[in-house]
PDB file of C-alpha atoms and ligand atoms in Angstrom:
ATOM      1  CA  MET A 565     -14.135  32.868   0.966  1.00 94.00           C
ATOM      2  CA  GLY A 566     -10.716  31.246   1.490  1.00 98.00           C
ATOM      3  CA  THR A 567      -9.272  28.172  -0.213  1.00 98.00           C
ATOM      4  CA  LEU A 568      -8.355  24.923   1.500  1.00 98.00           C
ATOM      5  CA  TYR A 569      -5.059  23.622   0.076  1.00 98.00           C
ATOM      6  CA  LEU A 570      -4.151  19.973   0.666  1.00 98.00           C
ATOM      7  CA  VAL A 571      -0.381  20.026   0.541  1.00 98.00           C
ATOM      8  CA  ALA A 572       1.860  16.964   0.250  1.00 98.00           C
ATOM      9  CA  THR A 573       5.148  17.193   2.146  1.00 98.00           C
ATOM     10  CA  PRO A 574       8.309  14.996   2.129  1.00 98.00           C
ATOM     11  CA  ILE A 575       8.258  11.401   3.438  1.00 98.00           C
ATOM     12  CA  GLY A 576      11.883  11.588   4.527  1.00 97.00           C
ATOM     13  CA  ASN A 577      14.000  13.635   2.195  1.00 97.00           C
ATOM     14  CA  LEU A 578      13.326  17.334   2.760  1.00 96.00           C
ATOM     15  CA  GLU A 579      14.063  18.081  -0.891  1.00 97.00           C
ATOM     16  CA  ASP A 580      10.990  16.099  -2.010  1.00 98.00           C
ATOM     17  CA  ILE A 581       8.637  19.052  -2.029  1.00 98.00           C
ATOM     18  CA  THR A 582       7.240  20.891  -5.027  1.00 98.00           C
ATOM     19  CA  LEU A 583       7.833  24.580  -5.761  1.00 98.00           C
ATOM     20  CA  ARG A 584       4.093  25.073  -5.665  1.00 98.00           C
ATOM     21  CA  ALA A 585       3.865  23.444  -2.217  1.00 98.00           C
ATOM     22  CA  ILE A 586       6.486  25.873  -0.866  1.00 98.00           C
ATOM     23  CA  ASN A 587       4.739  28.856  -2.477  1.00 98.00           C
ATOM     24  CA  VAL A 588       1.352  27.818  -1.104  1.00 98.00           C
ATOM     25  CA  LEU A 589       2.757  27.264   2.409  1.00 98.00           C
ATOM     26  CA  LYS A 590       4.321  30.738   2.244  1.00 98.00           C
ATOM     27  CA  ALA A 591       1.122  32.370   0.992  1.00 98.00           C
ATOM     28  CA  VAL A 592      -1.520  30.926   3.347  1.00 98.00           C
ATOM     29  CA  GLU A 593      -2.350  32.447   6.712  1.00 97.00           C
ATOM     30  CA  VAL A 594      -2.701  29.180   8.593  1.00 98.00           C
ATOM     31  CA  ILE A 595      -1.183  25.731   8.231  1.00 98.00           C
ATOM     32  CA  ALA A 596      -3.183  22.962   9.908  1.00 98.00           C
ATOM     33  CA  CYS A 597      -0.796  20.118  10.765  1.00 98.00           C
ATOM     34  CA  GLU A 598      -0.707  16.911  12.782  1.00 97.00           C
ATOM     35  CA  ASP A 599       2.246  17.799  14.957  1.00 96.00           C
ATOM     36  CA  THR A 600       3.365  21.422  15.076  1.00 97.00           C
ATOM     37  CA  ARG A 601       6.848  20.388  16.323  1.00 97.00           C
ATOM     38  CA  ARG A 602       7.366  18.369  13.187  1.00 96.00           C
ATOM     39  CA  THR A 603       5.936  20.846  10.700  1.00 97.00           C
ATOM     40  CA  ILE A 604       7.895  23.744  12.192  1.00 97.00           C
ATOM     41  CA  LYS A 605      11.109  22.017  11.028  1.00 96.00           C
ATOM     42  CA  LEU A 606       9.839  21.972   7.444  1.00 97.00           C
ATOM     43  CA  CYS A 607       8.700  25.600   7.740  1.00 98.00           C
ATOM     44  CA  ASN A 608      12.066  26.726   9.125  1.00 97.00           C
ATOM     45  CA  HIS A 609      13.882  24.906   6.347  1.00 97.00           C
ATOM     46  CA  TYR A 610      11.862  26.701   3.671  1.00 97.00           C
ATOM     47  CA  ASP A 611      11.436  30.007   5.480  1.00 97.00           C
ATOM     48  CA  VAL A 612       7.665  29.621   5.801  1.00 98.00           C
ATOM     49  CA  LYS A 613       6.182  32.000   8.371  1.00 96.00           C
ATOM     50  CA  ALA A 614       2.480  30.968   8.438  1.00 97.00           C
ATOM     51  CA  LYS A 615       0.772  30.318  11.765  1.00 97.00           C
ATOM     52  CA  LEU A 616       0.597  26.607  12.674  1.00 98.00           C
ATOM     53  CA  THR A 617      -2.406  24.999  14.289  1.00 97.00           C
ATOM     54  CA  SER A 618      -2.823  21.354  15.239  1.00 96.00           C
ATOM     55  CA  TYR A 619      -5.252  19.091  13.387  1.00 97.00           C
ATOM     56  CA  HIS A 620      -4.903  15.436  14.254  1.00 93.00           C
ATOM     57  CA  GLU A 621      -6.973  12.256  14.599  1.00 90.00           C
ATOM     58  CA  HIS A 622      -8.100  13.150  18.141  1.00 92.00           C
ATOM     59  CA  ASN A 623      -9.437  16.655  17.374  1.00 94.00           C
ATOM     60  CA  GLU A 624     -10.438  16.197  13.735  1.00 93.00           C
ATOM     61  CA  HIS A 625     -14.177  16.783  14.252  1.00 93.00           C
ATOM     62  CA  THR A 626     -14.080  19.895  16.435  1.00 94.00           C
ATOM     63  CA  LYS A 627     -11.063  21.377  14.715  1.00 96.00           C
ATOM     64  CA  SER A 628     -12.645  20.978  11.271  1.00 97.00           C
ATOM     65  CA  ASP A 629     -15.517  23.199  12.380  1.00 97.00           C
ATOM     66  CA  ASN A 630     -13.070  25.936  13.473  1.00 97.00           C
ATOM     67  CA  LEU A 631     -11.097  25.648  10.255  1.00 98.00           C
ATOM     68  CA  VAL A 632     -14.278  25.843   8.162  1.00 98.00           C
ATOM     69  CA  LYS A 633     -15.235  29.054  10.028  1.00 97.00           C
ATOM     70  CA  MET A 634     -11.838  30.558   9.197  1.00 98.00           C
ATOM     71  CA  LEU A 635     -12.194  29.543   5.550  1.00 98.00           C
ATOM     72  CA  LEU A 636     -15.682  31.062   5.395  1.00 98.00           C
ATOM     73  CA  ALA A 637     -14.222  34.245   6.877  1.00 98.00           C
ATOM     74  CA  GLY A 638     -11.831  34.445   3.935  1.00 98.00           C
ATOM     75  CA  LYS A 639      -8.614  32.899   5.276  1.00 98.00           C
ATOM     76  CA  ASP A 640      -6.600  30.543   3.060  1.00 98.00           C
ATOM     77  CA  ILE A 641      -5.556  27.384   4.905  1.00 98.00           C
ATOM     78  CA  ALA A 642      -3.086  24.642   4.014  1.00 98.00           C
ATOM     79  CA  LEU A 643      -3.549  21.193   5.471  1.00 98.00           C
ATOM     80  CA  VAL A 644      -0.425  19.051   5.813  1.00 98.00           C
ATOM     81  CA  SER A 645       0.280  15.792   7.634  1.00 98.00           C
ATOM     82  CA  ASP A 646       3.482  14.710   9.380  1.00 97.00           C
ATOM     83  CA  ALA A 647       4.699  13.206   6.120  1.00 97.00           C
ATOM     84  CA  GLY A 648       3.411  12.560   2.623  1.00 98.00           C
ATOM     85  CA  THR A 649      -0.060  13.331   1.386  1.00 98.00           C
ATOM     86  CA  PRO A 650      -2.734  14.457   3.867  1.00 98.00           C
ATOM     87  CA  ALA A 651      -5.868  12.273   4.042  1.00 98.00           C
ATOM     88  CA  ILE A 652      -3.910   9.181   2.924  1.00 98.00           C
ATOM     89  CA  SER A 653      -3.870   7.054   6.110  1.00 97.00           C
ATOM     90  CA  ASP A 654      -3.711  10.439   7.820  1.00 97.00           C
ATOM     91  CA  PRO A 655      -6.267  13.031   8.983  1.00 97.00           C
ATOM     92  CA  GLY A 656      -7.981  15.139   6.328  1.00 97.00           C
ATOM     93  CA  THR A 657     -11.136  13.506   5.014  1.00 97.00           C
ATOM     94  CA  ILE A 658     -13.414  15.052   7.653  1.00 97.00           C
ATOM     95  CA  LEU A 659     -12.189  18.580   6.901  1.00 98.00           C
ATOM     96  CA  VAL A 660     -12.499  17.999   3.146  1.00 98.00           C
ATOM     97  CA  LYS A 661     -16.063  16.735   3.588  1.00 98.00           C
ATOM     98  CA  LYS A 662     -17.069  19.732   5.700  1.00 98.00           C
ATOM     99  CA  ALA A 663     -15.396  22.146   3.272  1.00 98.00           C
ATOM    100  CA  ILE A 664     -17.366  20.617   0.374  1.00 98.00           C
ATOM    101  CA  GLU A 665     -20.607  20.921   2.378  1.00 98.00           C
ATOM    102  CA  ASN A 666     -19.836  24.626   2.789  1.00 98.00           C
ATOM    103  CA  ASN A 667     -18.960  25.183  -0.883  1.00 98.00           C
ATOM    104  CA  ILE A 668     -15.392  26.049   0.025  1.00 98.00           C
ATOM    105  CA  LYS A 669     -12.840  25.766  -2.762  1.00 98.00           C
ATOM    106  CA  ILE A 670     -10.398  22.883  -2.318  1.00 98.00           C
ATOM    107  CA  SER A 671      -7.097  22.722  -4.133  1.00 98.00           C
ATOM    108  CA  PRO A 672      -4.806  19.665  -3.932  1.00 98.00           C
ATOM    109  CA  VAL A 673      -1.068  20.297  -4.106  1.00 98.00           C
ATOM    110  CA  PRO A 674       0.194  16.824  -5.013  1.00 98.00           C
ATOM    111  CA  GLY A 675       3.550  15.383  -4.059  1.00 98.00           C
ATOM    112  CA  PRO A 676       5.052  12.420  -2.215  1.00 98.00           C
ATOM    113  CA  SER A 677       3.099   9.505  -0.835  1.00 98.00           C
ATOM    114  CA  ALA A 678       4.919   6.475   0.542  1.00 98.00           C
ATOM    115  CA  PHE A 679       2.741   3.911  -1.196  1.00 98.00           C
ATOM    116  CA  VAL A 680       3.417   5.301  -4.688  1.00 98.00           C
ATOM    117  CA  ALA A 681       7.171   5.379  -4.061  1.00 98.00           C
ATOM    118  CA  ALA A 682       7.049   1.769  -2.773  1.00 98.00           C
ATOM    119  CA  LEU A 683       4.948   0.534  -5.685  1.00 98.00           C
ATOM    120  CA  ILE A 684       7.010   2.037  -8.492  1.00 98.00           C
ATOM    121  CA  ALA A 685      10.257   0.588  -7.147  1.00 98.00           C
ATOM    122  CA  SER A 686       8.779  -2.791  -6.200  1.00 97.00           C
ATOM    123  CA  GLY A 687       9.122  -4.472  -9.582  1.00 96.00           C
ATOM    124  CA  LEU A 688       5.567  -5.831  -9.214  1.00 96.00           C
ATOM    125  CA  PRO A 689       2.888  -4.859 -11.768  1.00 96.00           C
ATOM    126  CA  THR A 690       1.904  -1.202 -11.504  1.00 96.00           C
ATOM    127  CA  SER A 691      -0.807  -0.864 -14.151  1.00 95.00           C
ATOM    128  CA  LYS A 692      -3.491  -1.785 -11.635  1.00 95.00           C
ATOM    129  CA  PHE A 693      -2.994  -1.812  -7.891  1.00 97.00           C
ATOM    130  CA  MET A 694      -4.858  -1.702  -4.605  1.00 97.00           C
ATOM    131  CA  PHE A 695      -3.683   0.572  -1.805  1.00 98.00           C
ATOM    132  CA  TYR A 696      -5.045  -0.823   1.455  1.00 98.00           C
ATOM    133  CA  GLY A 697      -3.390   1.309   4.155  1.00 98.00           C
ATOM    134  CA  PHE A 698      -2.917  -0.366   7.561  1.00 97.00           C
ATOM    135  CA  LEU A 699      -4.549  -3.680   8.475  1.00 97.00           C
ATOM    136  CA  SER A 700      -6.975  -3.356  11.361  1.00 96.00           C
ATOM    137  CA  LYS A 701      -5.791  -4.455  14.805  1.00 93.00           C
ATOM    138  CA  LYS A 702      -9.287  -5.703  15.712  1.00 93.00           C
ATOM    139  CA  ASN A 703      -9.500  -9.440  15.147  1.00 91.00           C
ATOM    140  CA  LYS A 704     -12.837  -9.609  13.380  1.00 93.00           C
ATOM    141  CA  GLU A 705     -12.208  -6.683  11.033  1.00 95.00           C
ATOM    142  CA  ARG A 706      -8.702  -7.910  10.376  1.00 96.00           C
ATOM    143  CA  GLU A 707      -9.996 -11.338   9.405  1.00 95.00           C
ATOM    144  CA  GLN A 708     -12.453  -9.743   6.955  1.00 96.00           C
ATOM    145  CA  GLU A 709      -9.773  -7.494   5.520  1.00 97.00           C
ATOM    146  CA  LEU A 710      -7.396 -10.410   4.964  1.00 96.00           C
ATOM    147  CA  GLU A 711     -10.155 -12.348   3.271  1.00 95.00           C
ATOM    148  CA  GLU A 712     -10.876  -9.384   0.992  1.00 95.00           C
ATOM    149  CA  ILE A 713      -7.208  -8.802   0.201  1.00 95.00           C
ATOM    150  CA  SER A 714      -6.670 -12.457  -0.633  1.00 94.00           C
ATOM    151  CA  HIS A 715      -8.937 -12.102  -3.693  1.00 92.00           C
ATOM    152  CA  PHE A 716      -7.430  -8.947  -5.171  1.00 94.00           C
ATOM    153  CA  ARG A 717      -5.880  -9.646  -8.532  1.00 93.00           C
ATOM    154  CA  GLU A 718      -3.906  -6.437  -8.473  1.00 95.00           C
ATOM    155  CA  THR A 719      -0.683  -5.621  -6.688  1.00 97.00           C
ATOM    156  CA  ILE A 720      -1.540  -4.749  -3.075  1.00 98.00           C
ATOM    157  CA  ILE A 721       0.206  -2.121  -0.972  1.00 98.00           C
ATOM    158  CA  LEU A 722      -0.019  -2.062   2.808  1.00 98.00           C
ATOM    159  CA  TYR A 723       1.385   0.294   5.387  1.00 98.00           C
ATOM    160  CA  ILE A 724       2.926  -1.628   8.257  1.00 97.00           C
ATOM    161  CA  SER A 725       4.506  -0.675  11.530  1.00 95.00           C
ATOM    162  CA  PRO A 726       7.505  -2.426  13.075  1.00 96.00           C
ATOM    163  CA  HIS A 727       5.443  -3.783  15.970  1.00 93.00           C
ATOM    164  CA  SER A 728       2.749  -5.296  13.843  1.00 94.00           C
ATOM    165  CA  TYR A 729       5.254  -6.631  11.283  1.00 96.00           C
ATOM    166  CA  LYS A 730       5.553 -10.233  12.527  1.00 95.00           C
ATOM    167  CA  ASP A 731       1.800 -10.700  12.993  1.00 95.00           C
ATOM    168  CA  ASP A 732       1.089  -9.109   9.619  1.00 96.00           C
ATOM    169  CA  ILE A 733       3.504 -11.421   7.801  1.00 96.00           C
ATOM    170  CA  ILE A 734       2.186 -14.563   9.533  1.00 95.00           C
ATOM    171  CA  ASP A 735      -1.457 -13.654   8.906  1.00 96.00           C
ATOM    172  CA  LEU A 736      -0.794 -12.712   5.288  1.00 96.00           C
ATOM    173  CA  PHE A 737       1.060 -15.961   4.626  1.00 94.00           C
ATOM    174  CA  ASN A 738      -1.725 -18.005   6.231  1.00 94.00           C
ATOM    175  CA  LYS A 739      -4.410 -16.282   4.181  1.00 93.00           C
ATOM    176  CA  LEU A 740      -2.687 -15.489   0.881  1.00 93.00           C
ATOM    177  CA  GLY A 741      -0.149 -18.298   0.574  1.00 92.00           C
ATOM    178  CA  ASN A 742       3.456 -17.839  -0.349  1.00 92.00           C
ATOM    179  CA  ARG A 743       3.135 -14.699  -2.464  1.00 94.00           C
ATOM    180  CA  ARG A 744       5.976 -12.523  -3.686  1.00 96.00           C
ATOM    181  CA  VAL A 745       6.459  -9.446  -1.526  1.00 97.00           C
ATOM    182  CA  VAL A 746       8.667  -6.403  -1.346  1.00 98.00           C
ATOM    183  CA  ILE A 747       9.446  -4.564   1.862  1.00 98.00           C
ATOM    184  CA  ALA A 748      10.098  -0.929   0.978  1.00 98.00           C
ATOM    185  CA  ARG A 749      11.768   0.646   3.972  1.00 97.00           C
ATOM    186  CA  GLU A 750      12.868   4.148   4.911  1.00 98.00           C
ATOM    187  CA  LEU A 751      12.037   5.451   1.453  1.00 98.00           C
ATOM    188  CA  THR A 752      13.913   8.575   0.361  1.00 98.00           C
ATOM    189  CA  LYS A 753      16.053   8.426   3.542  1.00 98.00           C
ATOM    190  CA  ILE A 754      19.716   7.475   4.056  1.00 97.00           C
ATOM    191  CA  TYR A 755      18.924   3.848   4.916  1.00 96.00           C
ATOM    192  CA  GLU A 756      16.397   3.309   2.135  1.00 98.00           C
ATOM    193  CA  GLU A 757      16.146  -0.416   1.466  1.00 96.00           C
ATOM    194  CA  PHE A 758      14.126  -2.911  -0.604  1.00 97.00           C
ATOM    195  CA  ILE A 759      13.858  -6.527   0.489  1.00 97.00           C
ATOM    196  CA  ARG A 760      12.360  -8.813  -2.134  1.00 97.00           C
ATOM    197  CA  GLY A 761      11.229 -12.367  -1.491  1.00 96.00           C
ATOM    198  CA  ASN A 762       8.245 -14.561  -0.688  1.00 95.00           C
ATOM    199  CA  LEU A 763       6.112 -14.355   2.444  1.00 94.00           C
ATOM    200  CA  ASN A 764       7.484 -17.646   3.744  1.00 92.00           C
ATOM    201  CA  ASP A 765      11.166 -16.909   3.056  1.00 94.00           C
ATOM    202  CA  SER A 766      13.235 -16.689   6.192  1.00 93.00           C
ATOM    203  CA  MET A 767      14.607 -13.310   5.142  1.00 93.00           C
ATOM    204  CA  ILE A 768      11.020 -11.991   5.201  1.00 96.00           C
ATOM    205  CA  LYS A 769       9.640 -13.974   8.192  1.00 92.00           C
ATOM    206  CA  ASP A 770      12.657 -13.423  10.391  1.00 93.00           C
ATOM    207  CA  TYR A 771      13.322  -9.864   9.327  1.00 93.00           C
ATOM    208  CA  GLN A 772      13.860  -7.544  12.290  1.00 92.00           C
ATOM    209  CA  PRO A 773      11.803  -4.524  11.265  1.00 92.00           C
ATOM    210  CA  LYS A 774      13.074  -1.009  11.827  1.00 92.00           C
ATOM    211  CA  GLY A 775      11.837   2.414  10.720  1.00 95.00           C
ATOM    212  CA  GLU A 776       8.977   3.090   8.329  1.00 97.00           C
ATOM    213  CA  MET A 777       7.848   0.429   5.903  1.00 97.00           C
ATOM    214  CA  CYS A 778       5.428  -0.379   3.137  1.00 98.00           C
ATOM    215  CA  LEU A 779       4.699  -3.926   2.073  1.00 98.00           C
ATOM    216  CA  VAL A 780       3.979  -4.531  -1.605  1.00 98.00           C
ATOM    217  CA  ILE A 781       2.358  -7.891  -2.334  1.00 98.00           C
ATOM    218  CA  GLU A 782       1.700  -9.601  -5.649  1.00 96.00           C
ATOM    219  CA  GLY A 783      -1.957  -9.983  -6.581  1.00 96.00           C
ATOM    220  CA  SER A 784      -3.916 -13.200  -6.555  1.00 92.00           C
ATOM    221  CA  HIS A 785      -3.283 -15.418  -9.562  1.00 74.00           C
ATOM    222  CA  GLU A 786      -6.050 -17.734  -8.553  1.00 60.00           C
ATOM    223  CA  SER A 787      -8.816 -15.302  -9.397  1.00 48.00           C
ATOM    224  CA  ILE A 788      -7.391 -14.349 -12.796  1.00 49.00           C
ATOM    225  CA  LYS A 789      -6.886 -17.798 -14.033  1.00 48.00           C
ATOM    226  CA  TYR A 790     -10.160 -19.606 -14.159  1.00 48.00           C
ATOM    227  CA  GLU A 791     -12.562 -17.135 -15.607  1.00 51.00           C
ATOM    228  CA  THR A 792     -11.706 -17.548 -19.229  1.00 62.00           C
ATOM    229  CA  ASN A 793      -9.890 -20.839 -19.572  1.00 75.00           C
ATOM    230  CA  PRO A 794     -11.800 -24.068 -18.851  1.00 80.00           C
ATOM    231  CA  LEU A 795      -8.501 -25.990 -18.720  1.00 84.00           C
ATOM    232  CA  CYS A 796      -7.924 -24.312 -15.394  1.00 81.00           C
ATOM    233  CA  ASP A 797     -10.837 -26.276 -13.927  1.00 80.00           C
ATOM    234  CA  LEU A 798      -8.708 -29.403 -14.283  1.00 86.00           C
ATOM    235  CA  ARG A 799      -6.321 -30.648 -11.637  1.00 88.00           C
ATOM    236  CA  ILE A 800      -2.934 -29.163 -12.418  1.00 89.00           C
ATOM    237  CA  SER A 801      -1.441 -32.547 -13.413  1.00 89.00           C
ATOM    238  CA  GLU A 802      -4.363 -33.127 -15.813  1.00 90.00           C
ATOM    239  CA  HIS A 803      -3.830 -29.660 -17.232  1.00 88.00           C
ATOM    240  CA  LEU A 804      -0.168 -30.565 -17.809  1.00 90.00           C
ATOM    241  CA  SER A 805      -1.101 -33.898 -19.424  1.00 89.00           C
ATOM    242  CA  PHE A 806      -3.477 -32.077 -21.766  1.00 88.00           C
ATOM    243  CA  TYR A 807      -0.514 -30.311 -23.360  1.00 87.00           C
ATOM    244  CA  ALA A 808       1.895 -33.237 -22.991  1.00 87.00           C
ATOM    245  CA  ASP A 809      -0.579 -35.422 -24.907  1.00 86.00           C
ATOM    246  CA  GLN A 810      -0.409 -32.952 -27.779  1.00 82.00           C
ATOM    247  CA  ASP A 811       3.284 -33.615 -28.333  1.00 78.00           C
ATOM    248  CA  PHE A 812       4.549 -30.635 -26.366  1.00 84.00           C
ATOM    249  CA  ASN A 813       7.628 -31.570 -24.353  1.00 89.00           C
ATOM    250  CA  ARG A 814       7.387 -31.294 -20.568  1.00 89.00           C
ATOM    251  CA  ASN A 815       9.107 -27.927 -20.456  1.00 89.00           C
ATOM    252  CA  GLU A 816       6.783 -26.446 -23.064  1.00 88.00           C
ATOM    253  CA  ALA A 817       3.736 -27.976 -21.368  1.00 89.00           C
ATOM    254  CA  MET A 818       4.807 -26.441 -18.037  1.00 91.00           C
ATOM    255  CA  LYS A 819       5.193 -23.046 -19.699  1.00 88.00           C
ATOM    256  CA  MET A 820       1.711 -23.256 -21.196  1.00 87.00           C
ATOM    257  CA  VAL A 821       0.107 -24.289 -17.923  1.00 86.00           C
ATOM    258  CA  ALA A 822       1.961 -21.466 -16.187  1.00 84.00           C
ATOM    259  CA  LYS A 823       0.672 -18.978 -18.762  1.00 81.00           C
ATOM    260  CA  ASP A 824      -2.931 -20.248 -18.514  1.00 79.00           C
ATOM    261  CA  ARG A 825      -2.903 -19.971 -14.733  1.00 81.00           C
ATOM    262  CA  GLY A 826      -0.899 -16.774 -14.375  1.00 73.00           C
ATOM    263  CA  LEU A 827       1.786 -18.649 -12.428  1.00 79.00           C
ATOM    264  CA  SER A 828       5.542 -18.997 -12.842  1.00 82.00           C
ATOM    265  CA  LYS A 829       6.907 -22.302 -14.195  1.00 86.00           C
ATOM    266  CA  ASN A 830       8.465 -22.928 -10.827  1.00 87.00           C
ATOM    267  CA  GLU A 831       5.110 -22.512  -9.088  1.00 85.00           C
ATOM    268  CA  VAL A 832       3.525 -24.994 -11.517  1.00 87.00           C
ATOM    269  CA  TYR A 833       6.328 -27.450 -10.849  1.00 90.00           C
ATOM    270  CA  LYS A 834       5.822 -27.163  -7.094  1.00 87.00           C
ATOM    271  CA  LEU A 835       2.031 -27.539  -7.364  1.00 88.00           C
ATOM    272  CA  VAL A 836       2.411 -30.660  -9.525  1.00 88.00           C
ATOM    273  CA  LEU A 837       4.811 -32.161  -6.976  1.00 88.00           C
ATOM    274  CA  LYS A 838       2.460 -31.283  -4.149  1.00 84.00           C
ATOM    275  CA  GLU A 839      -0.433 -32.906  -5.963  1.00 84.00           C
ATOM    276  CA  LYS A 840       1.620 -36.039  -6.565  1.00 83.00           C
ATOM    277  CA  LYS A 841       2.369 -36.209  -2.856  1.00 80.00           C
ATOM    278  CA  GLY A 842      -1.367 -36.173  -2.263  1.00 71.00           C
ATOM    279  CA  CYS A 843      -1.712 -32.556  -1.101  1.00 56.00           C
ATOM    280  CA  LYS A 844      -4.682 -30.602  -2.355  1.00 51.00           C
ATOM    281  CA  GLN A 845      -4.143 -27.605  -4.626  1.00 47.00           C
ATOM    282  CA  PRO A 846      -5.070 -24.257  -3.109  1.00 49.00           C
ATOM    283  CA  SER A 847      -8.599 -23.409  -4.132  1.00 44.00           C
TER     284      SER A 847
HETATM  285  N1  SAM B 964       0.126  10.206   4.465  1.00 82.82           N
HETATM  286  C1  SAM B 964       1.286   9.385   4.337  1.00 82.82           C
HETATM  287  C2  SAM B 964       1.543   9.093   2.855  1.00 82.82           C
HETATM  288  O1  SAM B 964       1.013   9.805   2.010  1.00 82.82           O
HETATM  289  O2  SAM B 964       2.313   8.180   2.560  1.00 82.82           O
HETATM  290  C3  SAM B 964       1.152   8.089   5.126  1.00 82.82           C
HETATM  291  C4  SAM B 964       0.967   8.292   6.590  1.00 82.82           C
HETATM  292  S1  SAM B 964       0.820   6.820   7.505  1.00 82.82           S
HETATM  293  C5  SAM B 964       0.326   7.437   9.089  1.00 82.82           C
HETATM  294  C6  SAM B 964       2.479   6.403   7.859  1.00 82.82           C
HETATM  295  C7  SAM B 964       2.904   5.101   7.193  1.00 82.82           C
HETATM  296  O3  SAM B 964       3.337   5.366   5.869  1.00 82.82           O
HETATM  297  C8  SAM B 964       4.117   4.455   7.858  1.00 82.82           C
HETATM  298  O4  SAM B 964       3.724   3.640   8.955  1.00 82.82           O
HETATM  299  C9  SAM B 964       4.679   3.614   6.736  1.00 82.82           C
HETATM  300  O5  SAM B 964       3.944   2.424   6.576  1.00 82.82           O
HETATM  301  C10 SAM B 964       4.427   4.544   5.541  1.00 82.82           C
HETATM  302  N2  SAM B 964       5.589   5.411   5.316  1.00 82.82           N
HETATM  303  C11 SAM B 964       5.689   6.727   5.590  1.00 82.82           C
HETATM  304  N3  SAM B 964       6.915   7.185   5.259  1.00 82.82           N
HETATM  305  C12 SAM B 964       7.603   6.131   4.768  1.00 82.82           C
HETATM  306  C13 SAM B 964       8.923   5.958   4.279  1.00 82.82           C
HETATM  307  N4  SAM B 964       9.791   6.964   4.223  1.00 82.82           N
HETATM  308  N5  SAM B 964       9.293   4.721   3.844  1.00 82.82           N
HETATM  309  C14 SAM B 964       8.417   3.697   3.886  1.00 82.82           C
HETATM  310  N6  SAM B 964       7.166   3.803   4.353  1.00 82.82           N
HETATM  311  C15 SAM B 964       6.757   5.001   4.791  1.00 82.82           C
END
């Protein structure tokens, strides 16, 4: 019986490929890929001679059956996507599932994935994170997804396309509030760029998107804050007074409120002002 290799390929810079990936691509008989015209460039660059066959979102079901037959007949197959890691917002899961059902050996050959590159350079917390892929285009599903995302405490990573960019930013701001975000664009390519700001900043809202992008978003502070500290049930001005009444100066009191609520001092300041003006705190 053959082995199914899941091989990660570069997300822009052709040098981002492991030695093992090149060796596996050279050794297998067949490479299943999304777009043969794209994968042939990688193969030519690394002198890989394996036969290419297409495996994409429109033929995933039928093609998986053919690939499983080849594997059962003893052929080794590598699955690659156009870029990055197969089966991450790309075809692959159906073939993996069918291979498992047929007791076929599966071997991952790890390497680049855009979301990991975006996360590690974002400057946002990396110890826990939520990769969410693309937001749905269907209104109802999208609404549910945004609701779900809004409660994640962890850093969130989305894939976004230039044409959905404006809608994504508006919807995220409306649902999540003015969170910190990082646009990680054209990673590993000549025009690689990071744009850091808040969802409502003009440089984010009015950004004219180009190329490939990930959006890294800070997690929800709201859900972290209230579980353990009863002071967080108070209105924010009452919370501030609690410390001020204990002889902390205003600056110290602000810092303590910020720490309790997982906010920055500046965010506390703005929320207190908002409350004074009669606006409700976000709940
Ligand atoms: N399987 C791929 C992976 O492991 O990253 C993701 C494929 S998904 C169809 C393509 C999306 O990944 C793009 O729309 C973009 O959001 C993101 N992406 C891919 N390459 C990128 C790059 N060089 N810079 C930033 N984002 C990238």
